[in-house]
Short mmCIF file of C-alpha atoms and ligand atoms in Angstrom, two decimals:
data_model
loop_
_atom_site.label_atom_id
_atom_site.label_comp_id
_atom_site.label_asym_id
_atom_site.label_seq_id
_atom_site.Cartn_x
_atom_site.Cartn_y
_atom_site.Cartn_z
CA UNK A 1 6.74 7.95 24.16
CA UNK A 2 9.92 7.82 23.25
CA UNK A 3 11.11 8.40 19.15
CA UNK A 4 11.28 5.51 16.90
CA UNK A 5 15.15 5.18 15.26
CA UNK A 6 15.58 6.26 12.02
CA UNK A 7 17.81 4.95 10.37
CA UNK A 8 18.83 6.59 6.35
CA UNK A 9 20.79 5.14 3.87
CA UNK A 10 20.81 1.32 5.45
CA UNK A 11 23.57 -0.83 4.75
CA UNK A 12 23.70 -4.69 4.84
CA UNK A 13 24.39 -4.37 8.81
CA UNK A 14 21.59 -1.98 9.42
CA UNK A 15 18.89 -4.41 7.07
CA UNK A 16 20.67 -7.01 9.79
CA UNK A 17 19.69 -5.52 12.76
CA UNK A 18 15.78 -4.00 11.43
CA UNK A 19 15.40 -7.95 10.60
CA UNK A 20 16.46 -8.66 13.82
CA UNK A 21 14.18 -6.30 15.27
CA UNK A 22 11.16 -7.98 13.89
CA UNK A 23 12.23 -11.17 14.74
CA UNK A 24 12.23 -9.71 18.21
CA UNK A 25 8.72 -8.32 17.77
CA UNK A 26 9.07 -4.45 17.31
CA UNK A 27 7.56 -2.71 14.06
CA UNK A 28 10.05 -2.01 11.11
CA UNK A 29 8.75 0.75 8.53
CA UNK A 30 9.75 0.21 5.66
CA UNK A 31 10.05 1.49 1.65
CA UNK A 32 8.17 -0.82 -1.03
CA UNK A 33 8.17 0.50 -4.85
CA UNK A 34 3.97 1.18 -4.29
CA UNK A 35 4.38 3.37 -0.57
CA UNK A 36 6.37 2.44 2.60
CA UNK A 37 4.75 -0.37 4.94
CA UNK A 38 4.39 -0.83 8.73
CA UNK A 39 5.62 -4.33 9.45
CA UNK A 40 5.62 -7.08 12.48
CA UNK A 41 6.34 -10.43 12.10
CA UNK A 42 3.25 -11.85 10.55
CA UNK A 43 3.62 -15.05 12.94
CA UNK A 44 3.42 -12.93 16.59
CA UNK A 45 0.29 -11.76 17.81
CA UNK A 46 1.82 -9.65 19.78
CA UNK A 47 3.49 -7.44 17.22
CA UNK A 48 0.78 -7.68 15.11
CA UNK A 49 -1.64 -6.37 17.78
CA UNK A 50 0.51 -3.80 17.76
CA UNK A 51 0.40 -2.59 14.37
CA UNK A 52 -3.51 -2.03 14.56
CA UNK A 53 -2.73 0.00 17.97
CA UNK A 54 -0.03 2.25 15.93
CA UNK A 55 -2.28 2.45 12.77
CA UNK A 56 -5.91 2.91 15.07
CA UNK A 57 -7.25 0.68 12.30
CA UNK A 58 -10.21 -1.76 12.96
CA UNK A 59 -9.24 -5.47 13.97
CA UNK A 60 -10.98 -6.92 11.14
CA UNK A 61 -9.39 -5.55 8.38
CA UNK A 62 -7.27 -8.12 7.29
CA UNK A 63 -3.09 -7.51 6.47
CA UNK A 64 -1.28 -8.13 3.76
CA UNK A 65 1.61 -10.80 4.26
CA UNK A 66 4.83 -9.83 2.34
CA UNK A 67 7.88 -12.11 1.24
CA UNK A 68 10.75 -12.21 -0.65
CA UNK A 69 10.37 -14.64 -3.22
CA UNK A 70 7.21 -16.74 -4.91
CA UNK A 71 8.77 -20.02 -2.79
CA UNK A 72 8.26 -17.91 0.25
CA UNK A 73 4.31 -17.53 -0.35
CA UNK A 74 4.50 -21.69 0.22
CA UNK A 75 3.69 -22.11 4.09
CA UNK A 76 1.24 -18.96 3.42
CA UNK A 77 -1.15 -20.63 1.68
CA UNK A 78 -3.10 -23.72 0.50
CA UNK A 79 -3.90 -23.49 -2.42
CA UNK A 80 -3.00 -21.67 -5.75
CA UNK A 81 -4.60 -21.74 -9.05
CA UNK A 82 -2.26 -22.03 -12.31
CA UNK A 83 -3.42 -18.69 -13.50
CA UNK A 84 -2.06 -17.40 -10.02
CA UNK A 85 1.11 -19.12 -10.67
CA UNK A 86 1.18 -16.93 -14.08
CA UNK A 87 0.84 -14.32 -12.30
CA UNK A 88 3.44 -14.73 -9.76
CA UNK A 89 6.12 -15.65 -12.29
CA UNK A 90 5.32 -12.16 -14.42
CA UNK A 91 4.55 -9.77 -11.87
CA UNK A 92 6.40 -10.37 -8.92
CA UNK A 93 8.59 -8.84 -6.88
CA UNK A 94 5.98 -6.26 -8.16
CA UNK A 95 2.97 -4.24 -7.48
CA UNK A 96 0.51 -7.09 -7.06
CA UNK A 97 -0.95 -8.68 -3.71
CA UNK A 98 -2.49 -11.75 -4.62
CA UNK A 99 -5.51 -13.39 -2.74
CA UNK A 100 -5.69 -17.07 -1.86
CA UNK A 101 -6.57 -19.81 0.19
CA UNK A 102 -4.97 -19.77 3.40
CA UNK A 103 -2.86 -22.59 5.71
CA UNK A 104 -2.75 -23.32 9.25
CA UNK A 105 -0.24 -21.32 9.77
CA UNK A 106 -1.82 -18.09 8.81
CA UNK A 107 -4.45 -17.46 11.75
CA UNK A 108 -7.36 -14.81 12.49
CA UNK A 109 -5.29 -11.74 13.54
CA UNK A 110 -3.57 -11.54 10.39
CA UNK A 111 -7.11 -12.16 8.27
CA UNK A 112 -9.73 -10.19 10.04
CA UNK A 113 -10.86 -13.75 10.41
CA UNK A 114 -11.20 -14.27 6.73
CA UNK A 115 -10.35 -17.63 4.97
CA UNK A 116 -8.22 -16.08 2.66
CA UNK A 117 -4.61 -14.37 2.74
CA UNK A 118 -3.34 -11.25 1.07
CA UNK A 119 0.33 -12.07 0.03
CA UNK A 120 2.63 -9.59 -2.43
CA UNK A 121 6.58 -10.02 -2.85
CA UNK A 122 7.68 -6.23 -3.31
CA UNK A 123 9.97 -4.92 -5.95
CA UNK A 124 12.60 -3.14 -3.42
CA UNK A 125 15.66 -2.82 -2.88
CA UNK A 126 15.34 -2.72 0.83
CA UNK A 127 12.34 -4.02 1.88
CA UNK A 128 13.50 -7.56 -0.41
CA UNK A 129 16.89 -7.67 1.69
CA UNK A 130 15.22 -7.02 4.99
CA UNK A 131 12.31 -9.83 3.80
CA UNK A 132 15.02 -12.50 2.95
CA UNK A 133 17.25 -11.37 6.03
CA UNK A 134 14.09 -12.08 7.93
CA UNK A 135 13.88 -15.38 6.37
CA UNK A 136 17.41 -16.15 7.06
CA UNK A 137 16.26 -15.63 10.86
CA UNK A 138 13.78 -18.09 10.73
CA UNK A 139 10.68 -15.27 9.78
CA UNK A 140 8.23 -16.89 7.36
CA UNK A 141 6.88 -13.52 6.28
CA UNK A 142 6.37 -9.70 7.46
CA UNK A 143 2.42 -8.53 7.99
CA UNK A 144 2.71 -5.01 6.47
CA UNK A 145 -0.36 -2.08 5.90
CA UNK A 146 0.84 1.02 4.78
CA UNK A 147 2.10 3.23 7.47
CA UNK A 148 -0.32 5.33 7.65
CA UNK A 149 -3.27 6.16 10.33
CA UNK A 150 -6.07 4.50 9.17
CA UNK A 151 -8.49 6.10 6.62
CA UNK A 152 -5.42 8.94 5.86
CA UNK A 153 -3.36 9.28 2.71
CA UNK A 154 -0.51 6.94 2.96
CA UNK A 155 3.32 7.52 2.65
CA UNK A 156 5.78 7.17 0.12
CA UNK A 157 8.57 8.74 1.69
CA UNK A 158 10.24 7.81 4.87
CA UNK A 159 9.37 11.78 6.13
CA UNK A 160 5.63 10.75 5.59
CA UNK A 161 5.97 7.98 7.47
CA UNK A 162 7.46 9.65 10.40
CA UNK A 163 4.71 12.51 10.63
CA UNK A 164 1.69 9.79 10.80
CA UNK A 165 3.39 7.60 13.36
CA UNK A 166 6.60 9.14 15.32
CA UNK A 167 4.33 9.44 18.36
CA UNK A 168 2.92 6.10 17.99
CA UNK A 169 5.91 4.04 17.33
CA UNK A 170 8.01 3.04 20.48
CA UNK A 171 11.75 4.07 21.01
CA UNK A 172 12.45 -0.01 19.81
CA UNK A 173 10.80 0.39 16.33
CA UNK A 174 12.67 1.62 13.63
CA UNK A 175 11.76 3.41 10.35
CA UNK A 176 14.10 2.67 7.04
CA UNK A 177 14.45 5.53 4.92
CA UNK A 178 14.88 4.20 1.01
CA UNK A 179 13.68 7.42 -0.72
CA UNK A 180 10.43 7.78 -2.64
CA UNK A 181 8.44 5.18 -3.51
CA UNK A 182 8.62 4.83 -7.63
CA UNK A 183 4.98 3.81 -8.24
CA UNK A 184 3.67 5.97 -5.38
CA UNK A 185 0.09 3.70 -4.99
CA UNK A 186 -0.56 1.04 -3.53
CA UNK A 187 -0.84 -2.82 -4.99
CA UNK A 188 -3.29 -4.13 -7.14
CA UNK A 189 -5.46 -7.17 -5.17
CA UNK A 190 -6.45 -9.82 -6.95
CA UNK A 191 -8.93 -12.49 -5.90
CA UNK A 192 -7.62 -15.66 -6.78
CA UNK A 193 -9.96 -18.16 -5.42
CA UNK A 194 -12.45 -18.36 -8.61
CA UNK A 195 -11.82 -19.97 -11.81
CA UNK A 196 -10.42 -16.67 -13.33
CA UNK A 197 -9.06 -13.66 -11.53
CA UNK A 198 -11.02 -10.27 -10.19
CA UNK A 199 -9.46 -6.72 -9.64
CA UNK A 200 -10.11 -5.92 -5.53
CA UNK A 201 -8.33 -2.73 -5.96
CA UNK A 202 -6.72 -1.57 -8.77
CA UNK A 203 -2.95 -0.58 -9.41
CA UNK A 204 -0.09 -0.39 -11.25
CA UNK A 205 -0.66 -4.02 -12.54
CA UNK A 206 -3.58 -3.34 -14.52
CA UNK A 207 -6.72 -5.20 -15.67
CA UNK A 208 -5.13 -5.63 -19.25
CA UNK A 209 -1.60 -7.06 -18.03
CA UNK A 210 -3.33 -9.03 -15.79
CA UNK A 211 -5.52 -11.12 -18.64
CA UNK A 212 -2.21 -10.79 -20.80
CA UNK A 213 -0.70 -13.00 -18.58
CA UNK A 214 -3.01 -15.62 -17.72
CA UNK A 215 -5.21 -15.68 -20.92
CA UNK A 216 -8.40 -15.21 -18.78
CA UNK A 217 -10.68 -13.23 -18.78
CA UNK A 218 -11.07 -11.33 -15.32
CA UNK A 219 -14.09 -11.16 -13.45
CA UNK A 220 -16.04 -7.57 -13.02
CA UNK A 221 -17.81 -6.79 -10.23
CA UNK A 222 -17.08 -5.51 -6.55
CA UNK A 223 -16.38 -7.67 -4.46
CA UNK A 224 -14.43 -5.55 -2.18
CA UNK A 225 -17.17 -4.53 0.43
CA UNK A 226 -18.00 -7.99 1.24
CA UNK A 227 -14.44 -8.68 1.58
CA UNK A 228 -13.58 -5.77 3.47
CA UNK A 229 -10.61 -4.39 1.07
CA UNK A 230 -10.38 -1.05 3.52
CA UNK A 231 -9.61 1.15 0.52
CA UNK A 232 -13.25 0.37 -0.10
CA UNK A 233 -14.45 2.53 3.01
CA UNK A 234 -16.31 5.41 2.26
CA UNK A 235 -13.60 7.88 3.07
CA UNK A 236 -10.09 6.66 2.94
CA UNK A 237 -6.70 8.06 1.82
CA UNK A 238 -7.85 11.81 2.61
CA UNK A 239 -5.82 14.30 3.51
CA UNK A 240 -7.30 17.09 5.89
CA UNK A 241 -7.87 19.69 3.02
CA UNK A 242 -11.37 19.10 1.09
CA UNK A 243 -10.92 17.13 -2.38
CA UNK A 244 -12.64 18.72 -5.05
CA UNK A 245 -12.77 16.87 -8.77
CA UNK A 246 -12.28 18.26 -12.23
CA UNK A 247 -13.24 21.91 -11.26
CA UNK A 248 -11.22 24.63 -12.11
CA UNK A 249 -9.38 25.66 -9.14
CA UNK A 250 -9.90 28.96 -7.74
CA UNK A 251 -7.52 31.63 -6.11
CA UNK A 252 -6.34 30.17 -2.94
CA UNK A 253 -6.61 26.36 -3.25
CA UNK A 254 -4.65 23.66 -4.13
CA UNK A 255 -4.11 21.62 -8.11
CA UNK A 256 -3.17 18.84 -8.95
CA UNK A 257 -3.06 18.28 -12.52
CA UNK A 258 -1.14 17.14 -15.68
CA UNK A 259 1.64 19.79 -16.80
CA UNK A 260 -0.38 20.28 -19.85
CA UNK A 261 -2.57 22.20 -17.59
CA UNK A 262 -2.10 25.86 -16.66
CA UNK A 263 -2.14 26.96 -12.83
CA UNK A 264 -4.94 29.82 -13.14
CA UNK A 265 -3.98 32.74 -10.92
CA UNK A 266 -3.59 32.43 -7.30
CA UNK A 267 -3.57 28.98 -6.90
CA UNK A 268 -1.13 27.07 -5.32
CA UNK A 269 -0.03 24.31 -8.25
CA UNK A 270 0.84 21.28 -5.92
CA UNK A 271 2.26 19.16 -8.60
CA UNK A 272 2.86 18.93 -12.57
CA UNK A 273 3.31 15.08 -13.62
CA UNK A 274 3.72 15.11 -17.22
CA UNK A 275 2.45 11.72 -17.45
CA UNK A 276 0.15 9.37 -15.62
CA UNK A 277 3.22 7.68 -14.12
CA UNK A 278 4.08 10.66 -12.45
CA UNK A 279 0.65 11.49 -11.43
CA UNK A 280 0.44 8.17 -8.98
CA UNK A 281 3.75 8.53 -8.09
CA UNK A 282 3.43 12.18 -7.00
CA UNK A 283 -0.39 12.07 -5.96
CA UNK A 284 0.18 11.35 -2.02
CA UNK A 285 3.09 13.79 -1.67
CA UNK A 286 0.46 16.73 -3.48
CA UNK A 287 -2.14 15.50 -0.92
CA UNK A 288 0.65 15.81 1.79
CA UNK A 289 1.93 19.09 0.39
CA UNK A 290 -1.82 20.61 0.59
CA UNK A 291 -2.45 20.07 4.23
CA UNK A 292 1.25 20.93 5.09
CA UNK A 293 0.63 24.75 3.42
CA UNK A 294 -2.62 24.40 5.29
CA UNK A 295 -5.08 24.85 2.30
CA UNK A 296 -8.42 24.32 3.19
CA UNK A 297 -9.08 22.74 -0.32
CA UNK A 298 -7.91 21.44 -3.31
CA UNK A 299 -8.62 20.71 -7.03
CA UNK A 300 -7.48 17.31 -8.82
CA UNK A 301 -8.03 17.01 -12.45
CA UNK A 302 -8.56 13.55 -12.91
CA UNK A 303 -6.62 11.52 -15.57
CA UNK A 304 -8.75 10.22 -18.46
CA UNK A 305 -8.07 6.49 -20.19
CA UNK A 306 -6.78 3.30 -18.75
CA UNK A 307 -4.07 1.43 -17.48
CA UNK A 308 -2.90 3.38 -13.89
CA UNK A 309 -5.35 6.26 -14.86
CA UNK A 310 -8.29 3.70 -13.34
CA UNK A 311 -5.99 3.13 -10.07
CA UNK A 312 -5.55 7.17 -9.83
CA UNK A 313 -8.97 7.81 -10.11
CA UNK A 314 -10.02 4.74 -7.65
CA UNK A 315 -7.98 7.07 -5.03
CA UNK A 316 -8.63 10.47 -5.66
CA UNK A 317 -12.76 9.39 -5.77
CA UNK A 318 -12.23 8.11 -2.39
CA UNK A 319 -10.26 10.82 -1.24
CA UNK A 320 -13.12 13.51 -2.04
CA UNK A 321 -15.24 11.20 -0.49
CA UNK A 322 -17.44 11.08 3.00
CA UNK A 323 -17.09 14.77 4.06
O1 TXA B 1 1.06 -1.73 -1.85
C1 TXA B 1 0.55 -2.25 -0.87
O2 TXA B 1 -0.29 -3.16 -0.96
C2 TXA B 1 0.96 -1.73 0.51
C3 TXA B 1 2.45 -2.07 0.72
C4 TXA B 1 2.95 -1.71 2.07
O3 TXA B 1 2.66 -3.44 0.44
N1 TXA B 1 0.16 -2.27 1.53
C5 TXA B 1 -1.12 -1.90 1.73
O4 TXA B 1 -1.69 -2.47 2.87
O5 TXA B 1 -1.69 -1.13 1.02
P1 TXA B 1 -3.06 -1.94 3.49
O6 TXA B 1 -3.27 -2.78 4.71
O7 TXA B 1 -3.00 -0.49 3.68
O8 TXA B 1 -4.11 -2.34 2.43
C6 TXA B 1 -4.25 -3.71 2.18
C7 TXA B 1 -5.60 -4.02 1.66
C8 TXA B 1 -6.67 -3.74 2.69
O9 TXA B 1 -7.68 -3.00 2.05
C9 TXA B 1 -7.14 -5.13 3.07
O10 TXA B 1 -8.51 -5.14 3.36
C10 TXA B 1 -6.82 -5.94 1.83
O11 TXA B 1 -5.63 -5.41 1.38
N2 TXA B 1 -6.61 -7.35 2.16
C11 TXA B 1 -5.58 -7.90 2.83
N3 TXA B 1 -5.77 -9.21 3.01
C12 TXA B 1 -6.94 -9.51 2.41
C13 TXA B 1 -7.73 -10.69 2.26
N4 TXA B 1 -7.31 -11.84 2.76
N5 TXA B 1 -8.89 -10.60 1.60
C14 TXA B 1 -9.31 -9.44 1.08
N6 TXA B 1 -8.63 -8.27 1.21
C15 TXA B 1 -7.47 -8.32 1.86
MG1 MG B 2 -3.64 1.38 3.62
#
């Protein structure tokens, strides 16, 4: 197969012609502020189809429909509670995908068959001028998984993107380059089809922002298996190296830790976020770097408390997972 184009630094003509390109059918990669997404116009089978080919994910795991503004979400879905509407208004274009009762117009192949639609607006530069470009063409919204294989770590950086799926991606797709993504994980789901809200999979919008804004209390529990939230499989977001938690690291693997940590001798330090920001944000690339050196292993020391420190250690549990 031919190369996808690449396309760096897009300008208004180049967000133009990707938006054209998905209004054609192809698969636009593309940069969101949690990692970069693989996206097909949400309404064509066709494309869509594709995007489980080019990911060798399962049919039944449902996608997550983005647009570019909270009127967008309208011919998405059928219903939505107040305390979604809350939500909407404080969090979006932001980190948040948003469960809710579907409409006609969103059919099986986007759902996995589910009654229910996944739909986020994300806080981009790029990807919200190619989503309201889109619109301008007539799209009603872009079907988007991160653009990964399925069950590896996915990308926040256009590079990332291109070593999962340049030899999947026809010579017609393109990938947008729009730098690293700033939060570096991916959404937080929220079920919003019960009479208060419940985490799927936890993010960047956490549990407490989350009852800030709509005064309720959230629902605990996981709901995710019977809902198939893929994140949820036994191994997912691994890189190739093994995943090894709060150990100390020995001479010749990997760490990933907090800069307050020292790098005992030998080992390769992968990254040094001096906060729990920078720990999502540079998690993936560290995961990325490890099997890129070829390390056979790596430590992460997990960071303690709440807020994105529950997202981080969602992943890297999952990542030392099934092997
Ligand atoms: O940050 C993100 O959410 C990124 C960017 C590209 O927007 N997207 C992303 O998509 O992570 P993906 O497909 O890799 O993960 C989406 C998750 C899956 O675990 C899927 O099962 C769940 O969302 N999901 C989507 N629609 C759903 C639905 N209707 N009900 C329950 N889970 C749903
Ligand atoms: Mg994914």
């Amino acid at each position: 197969m031919e190369n996808p184009q690449f396309l760096s630094r897009c300008s208004a003509d180049t967000i133009r012609l990707a938006a054209q390109s998905l209004s054609d059918g192809n698969l636009v990669a593309f940069p969101t502020e949690t990692v970069y997404g693989l996206g097909a116009d949400a309404t064509n089978p066709d494309a869509v189809a594709r995007i489980y080919k080019v990911k060798g994910r399962p049919a039944d795991h449902p996608l997550i429909v983005h647009v570019h503004s909270m009127q967008a979400i309208e011919p998405w879905v059928s219903e939505v509670p107040a305390y979604a509407i809350s939500l909407a208004r404080d969090f979006w274009p932001g980190p948040m995908t948003l469960i809710l009762k579907r409409s006609i117009l969103v059919k099986d192949f986007i759902t996995g068959g589910q009654d229910s639609v996944g739909i986020r607006v994300p806080n981009h530069p790029l990807a919200l001028a190619l989503l309201q470009n889109f619109y301008i063409l007539g799209g009603k919204g872009v079907a988007a998984p991160s653009a990964n294989r399925f069950g590896h770590v996915s990308p926040t950086t256009s590079e990332a993107v291109r070593s999962e799926l340049n030899e999947f991606l026809e010579s017609s797709d393109l990938v947008l380059d729009g730098g690293q993504s700033i939060i570096g994980l991916e959404s937080t789901i929220i079920e919003c089809r019960q009479a208060a809200p419940q985490i799927l999979r936890p993010g960047a919008i956490t549990k407490e922002m989350i009852q800030n804004s709509t005064g309720l209390k959230i629902i605990e529990g996981d709901k995710s298996v019977e809902l198939r939230v893929s994140g949820n499989l036994e191994k997912h977001y691994s890189p190739k190296a093994k995943v090894i938690l709060d150990e100390t690291p020995v001479s010749g693997q990997g760490y990933l830790a907090l800069s307050i940590f020292v790098t005992p001798q030998g080992v390769t330090r992968l990254a040094s976020p001096k906060n729990n920001n920078e720990f999502a944000r540079d998690l993936y690339m560290a995961l990325r770097k490890a099997d890129d050196l070829g390390l056979t292993s790596l430590v992460i020391q997990q960071p303690t408390g709440d807020g994105i420190a529950i997202a981080i250690r969602d992943r890297v549990l999952r990542a030392s997972n099934g092997r």
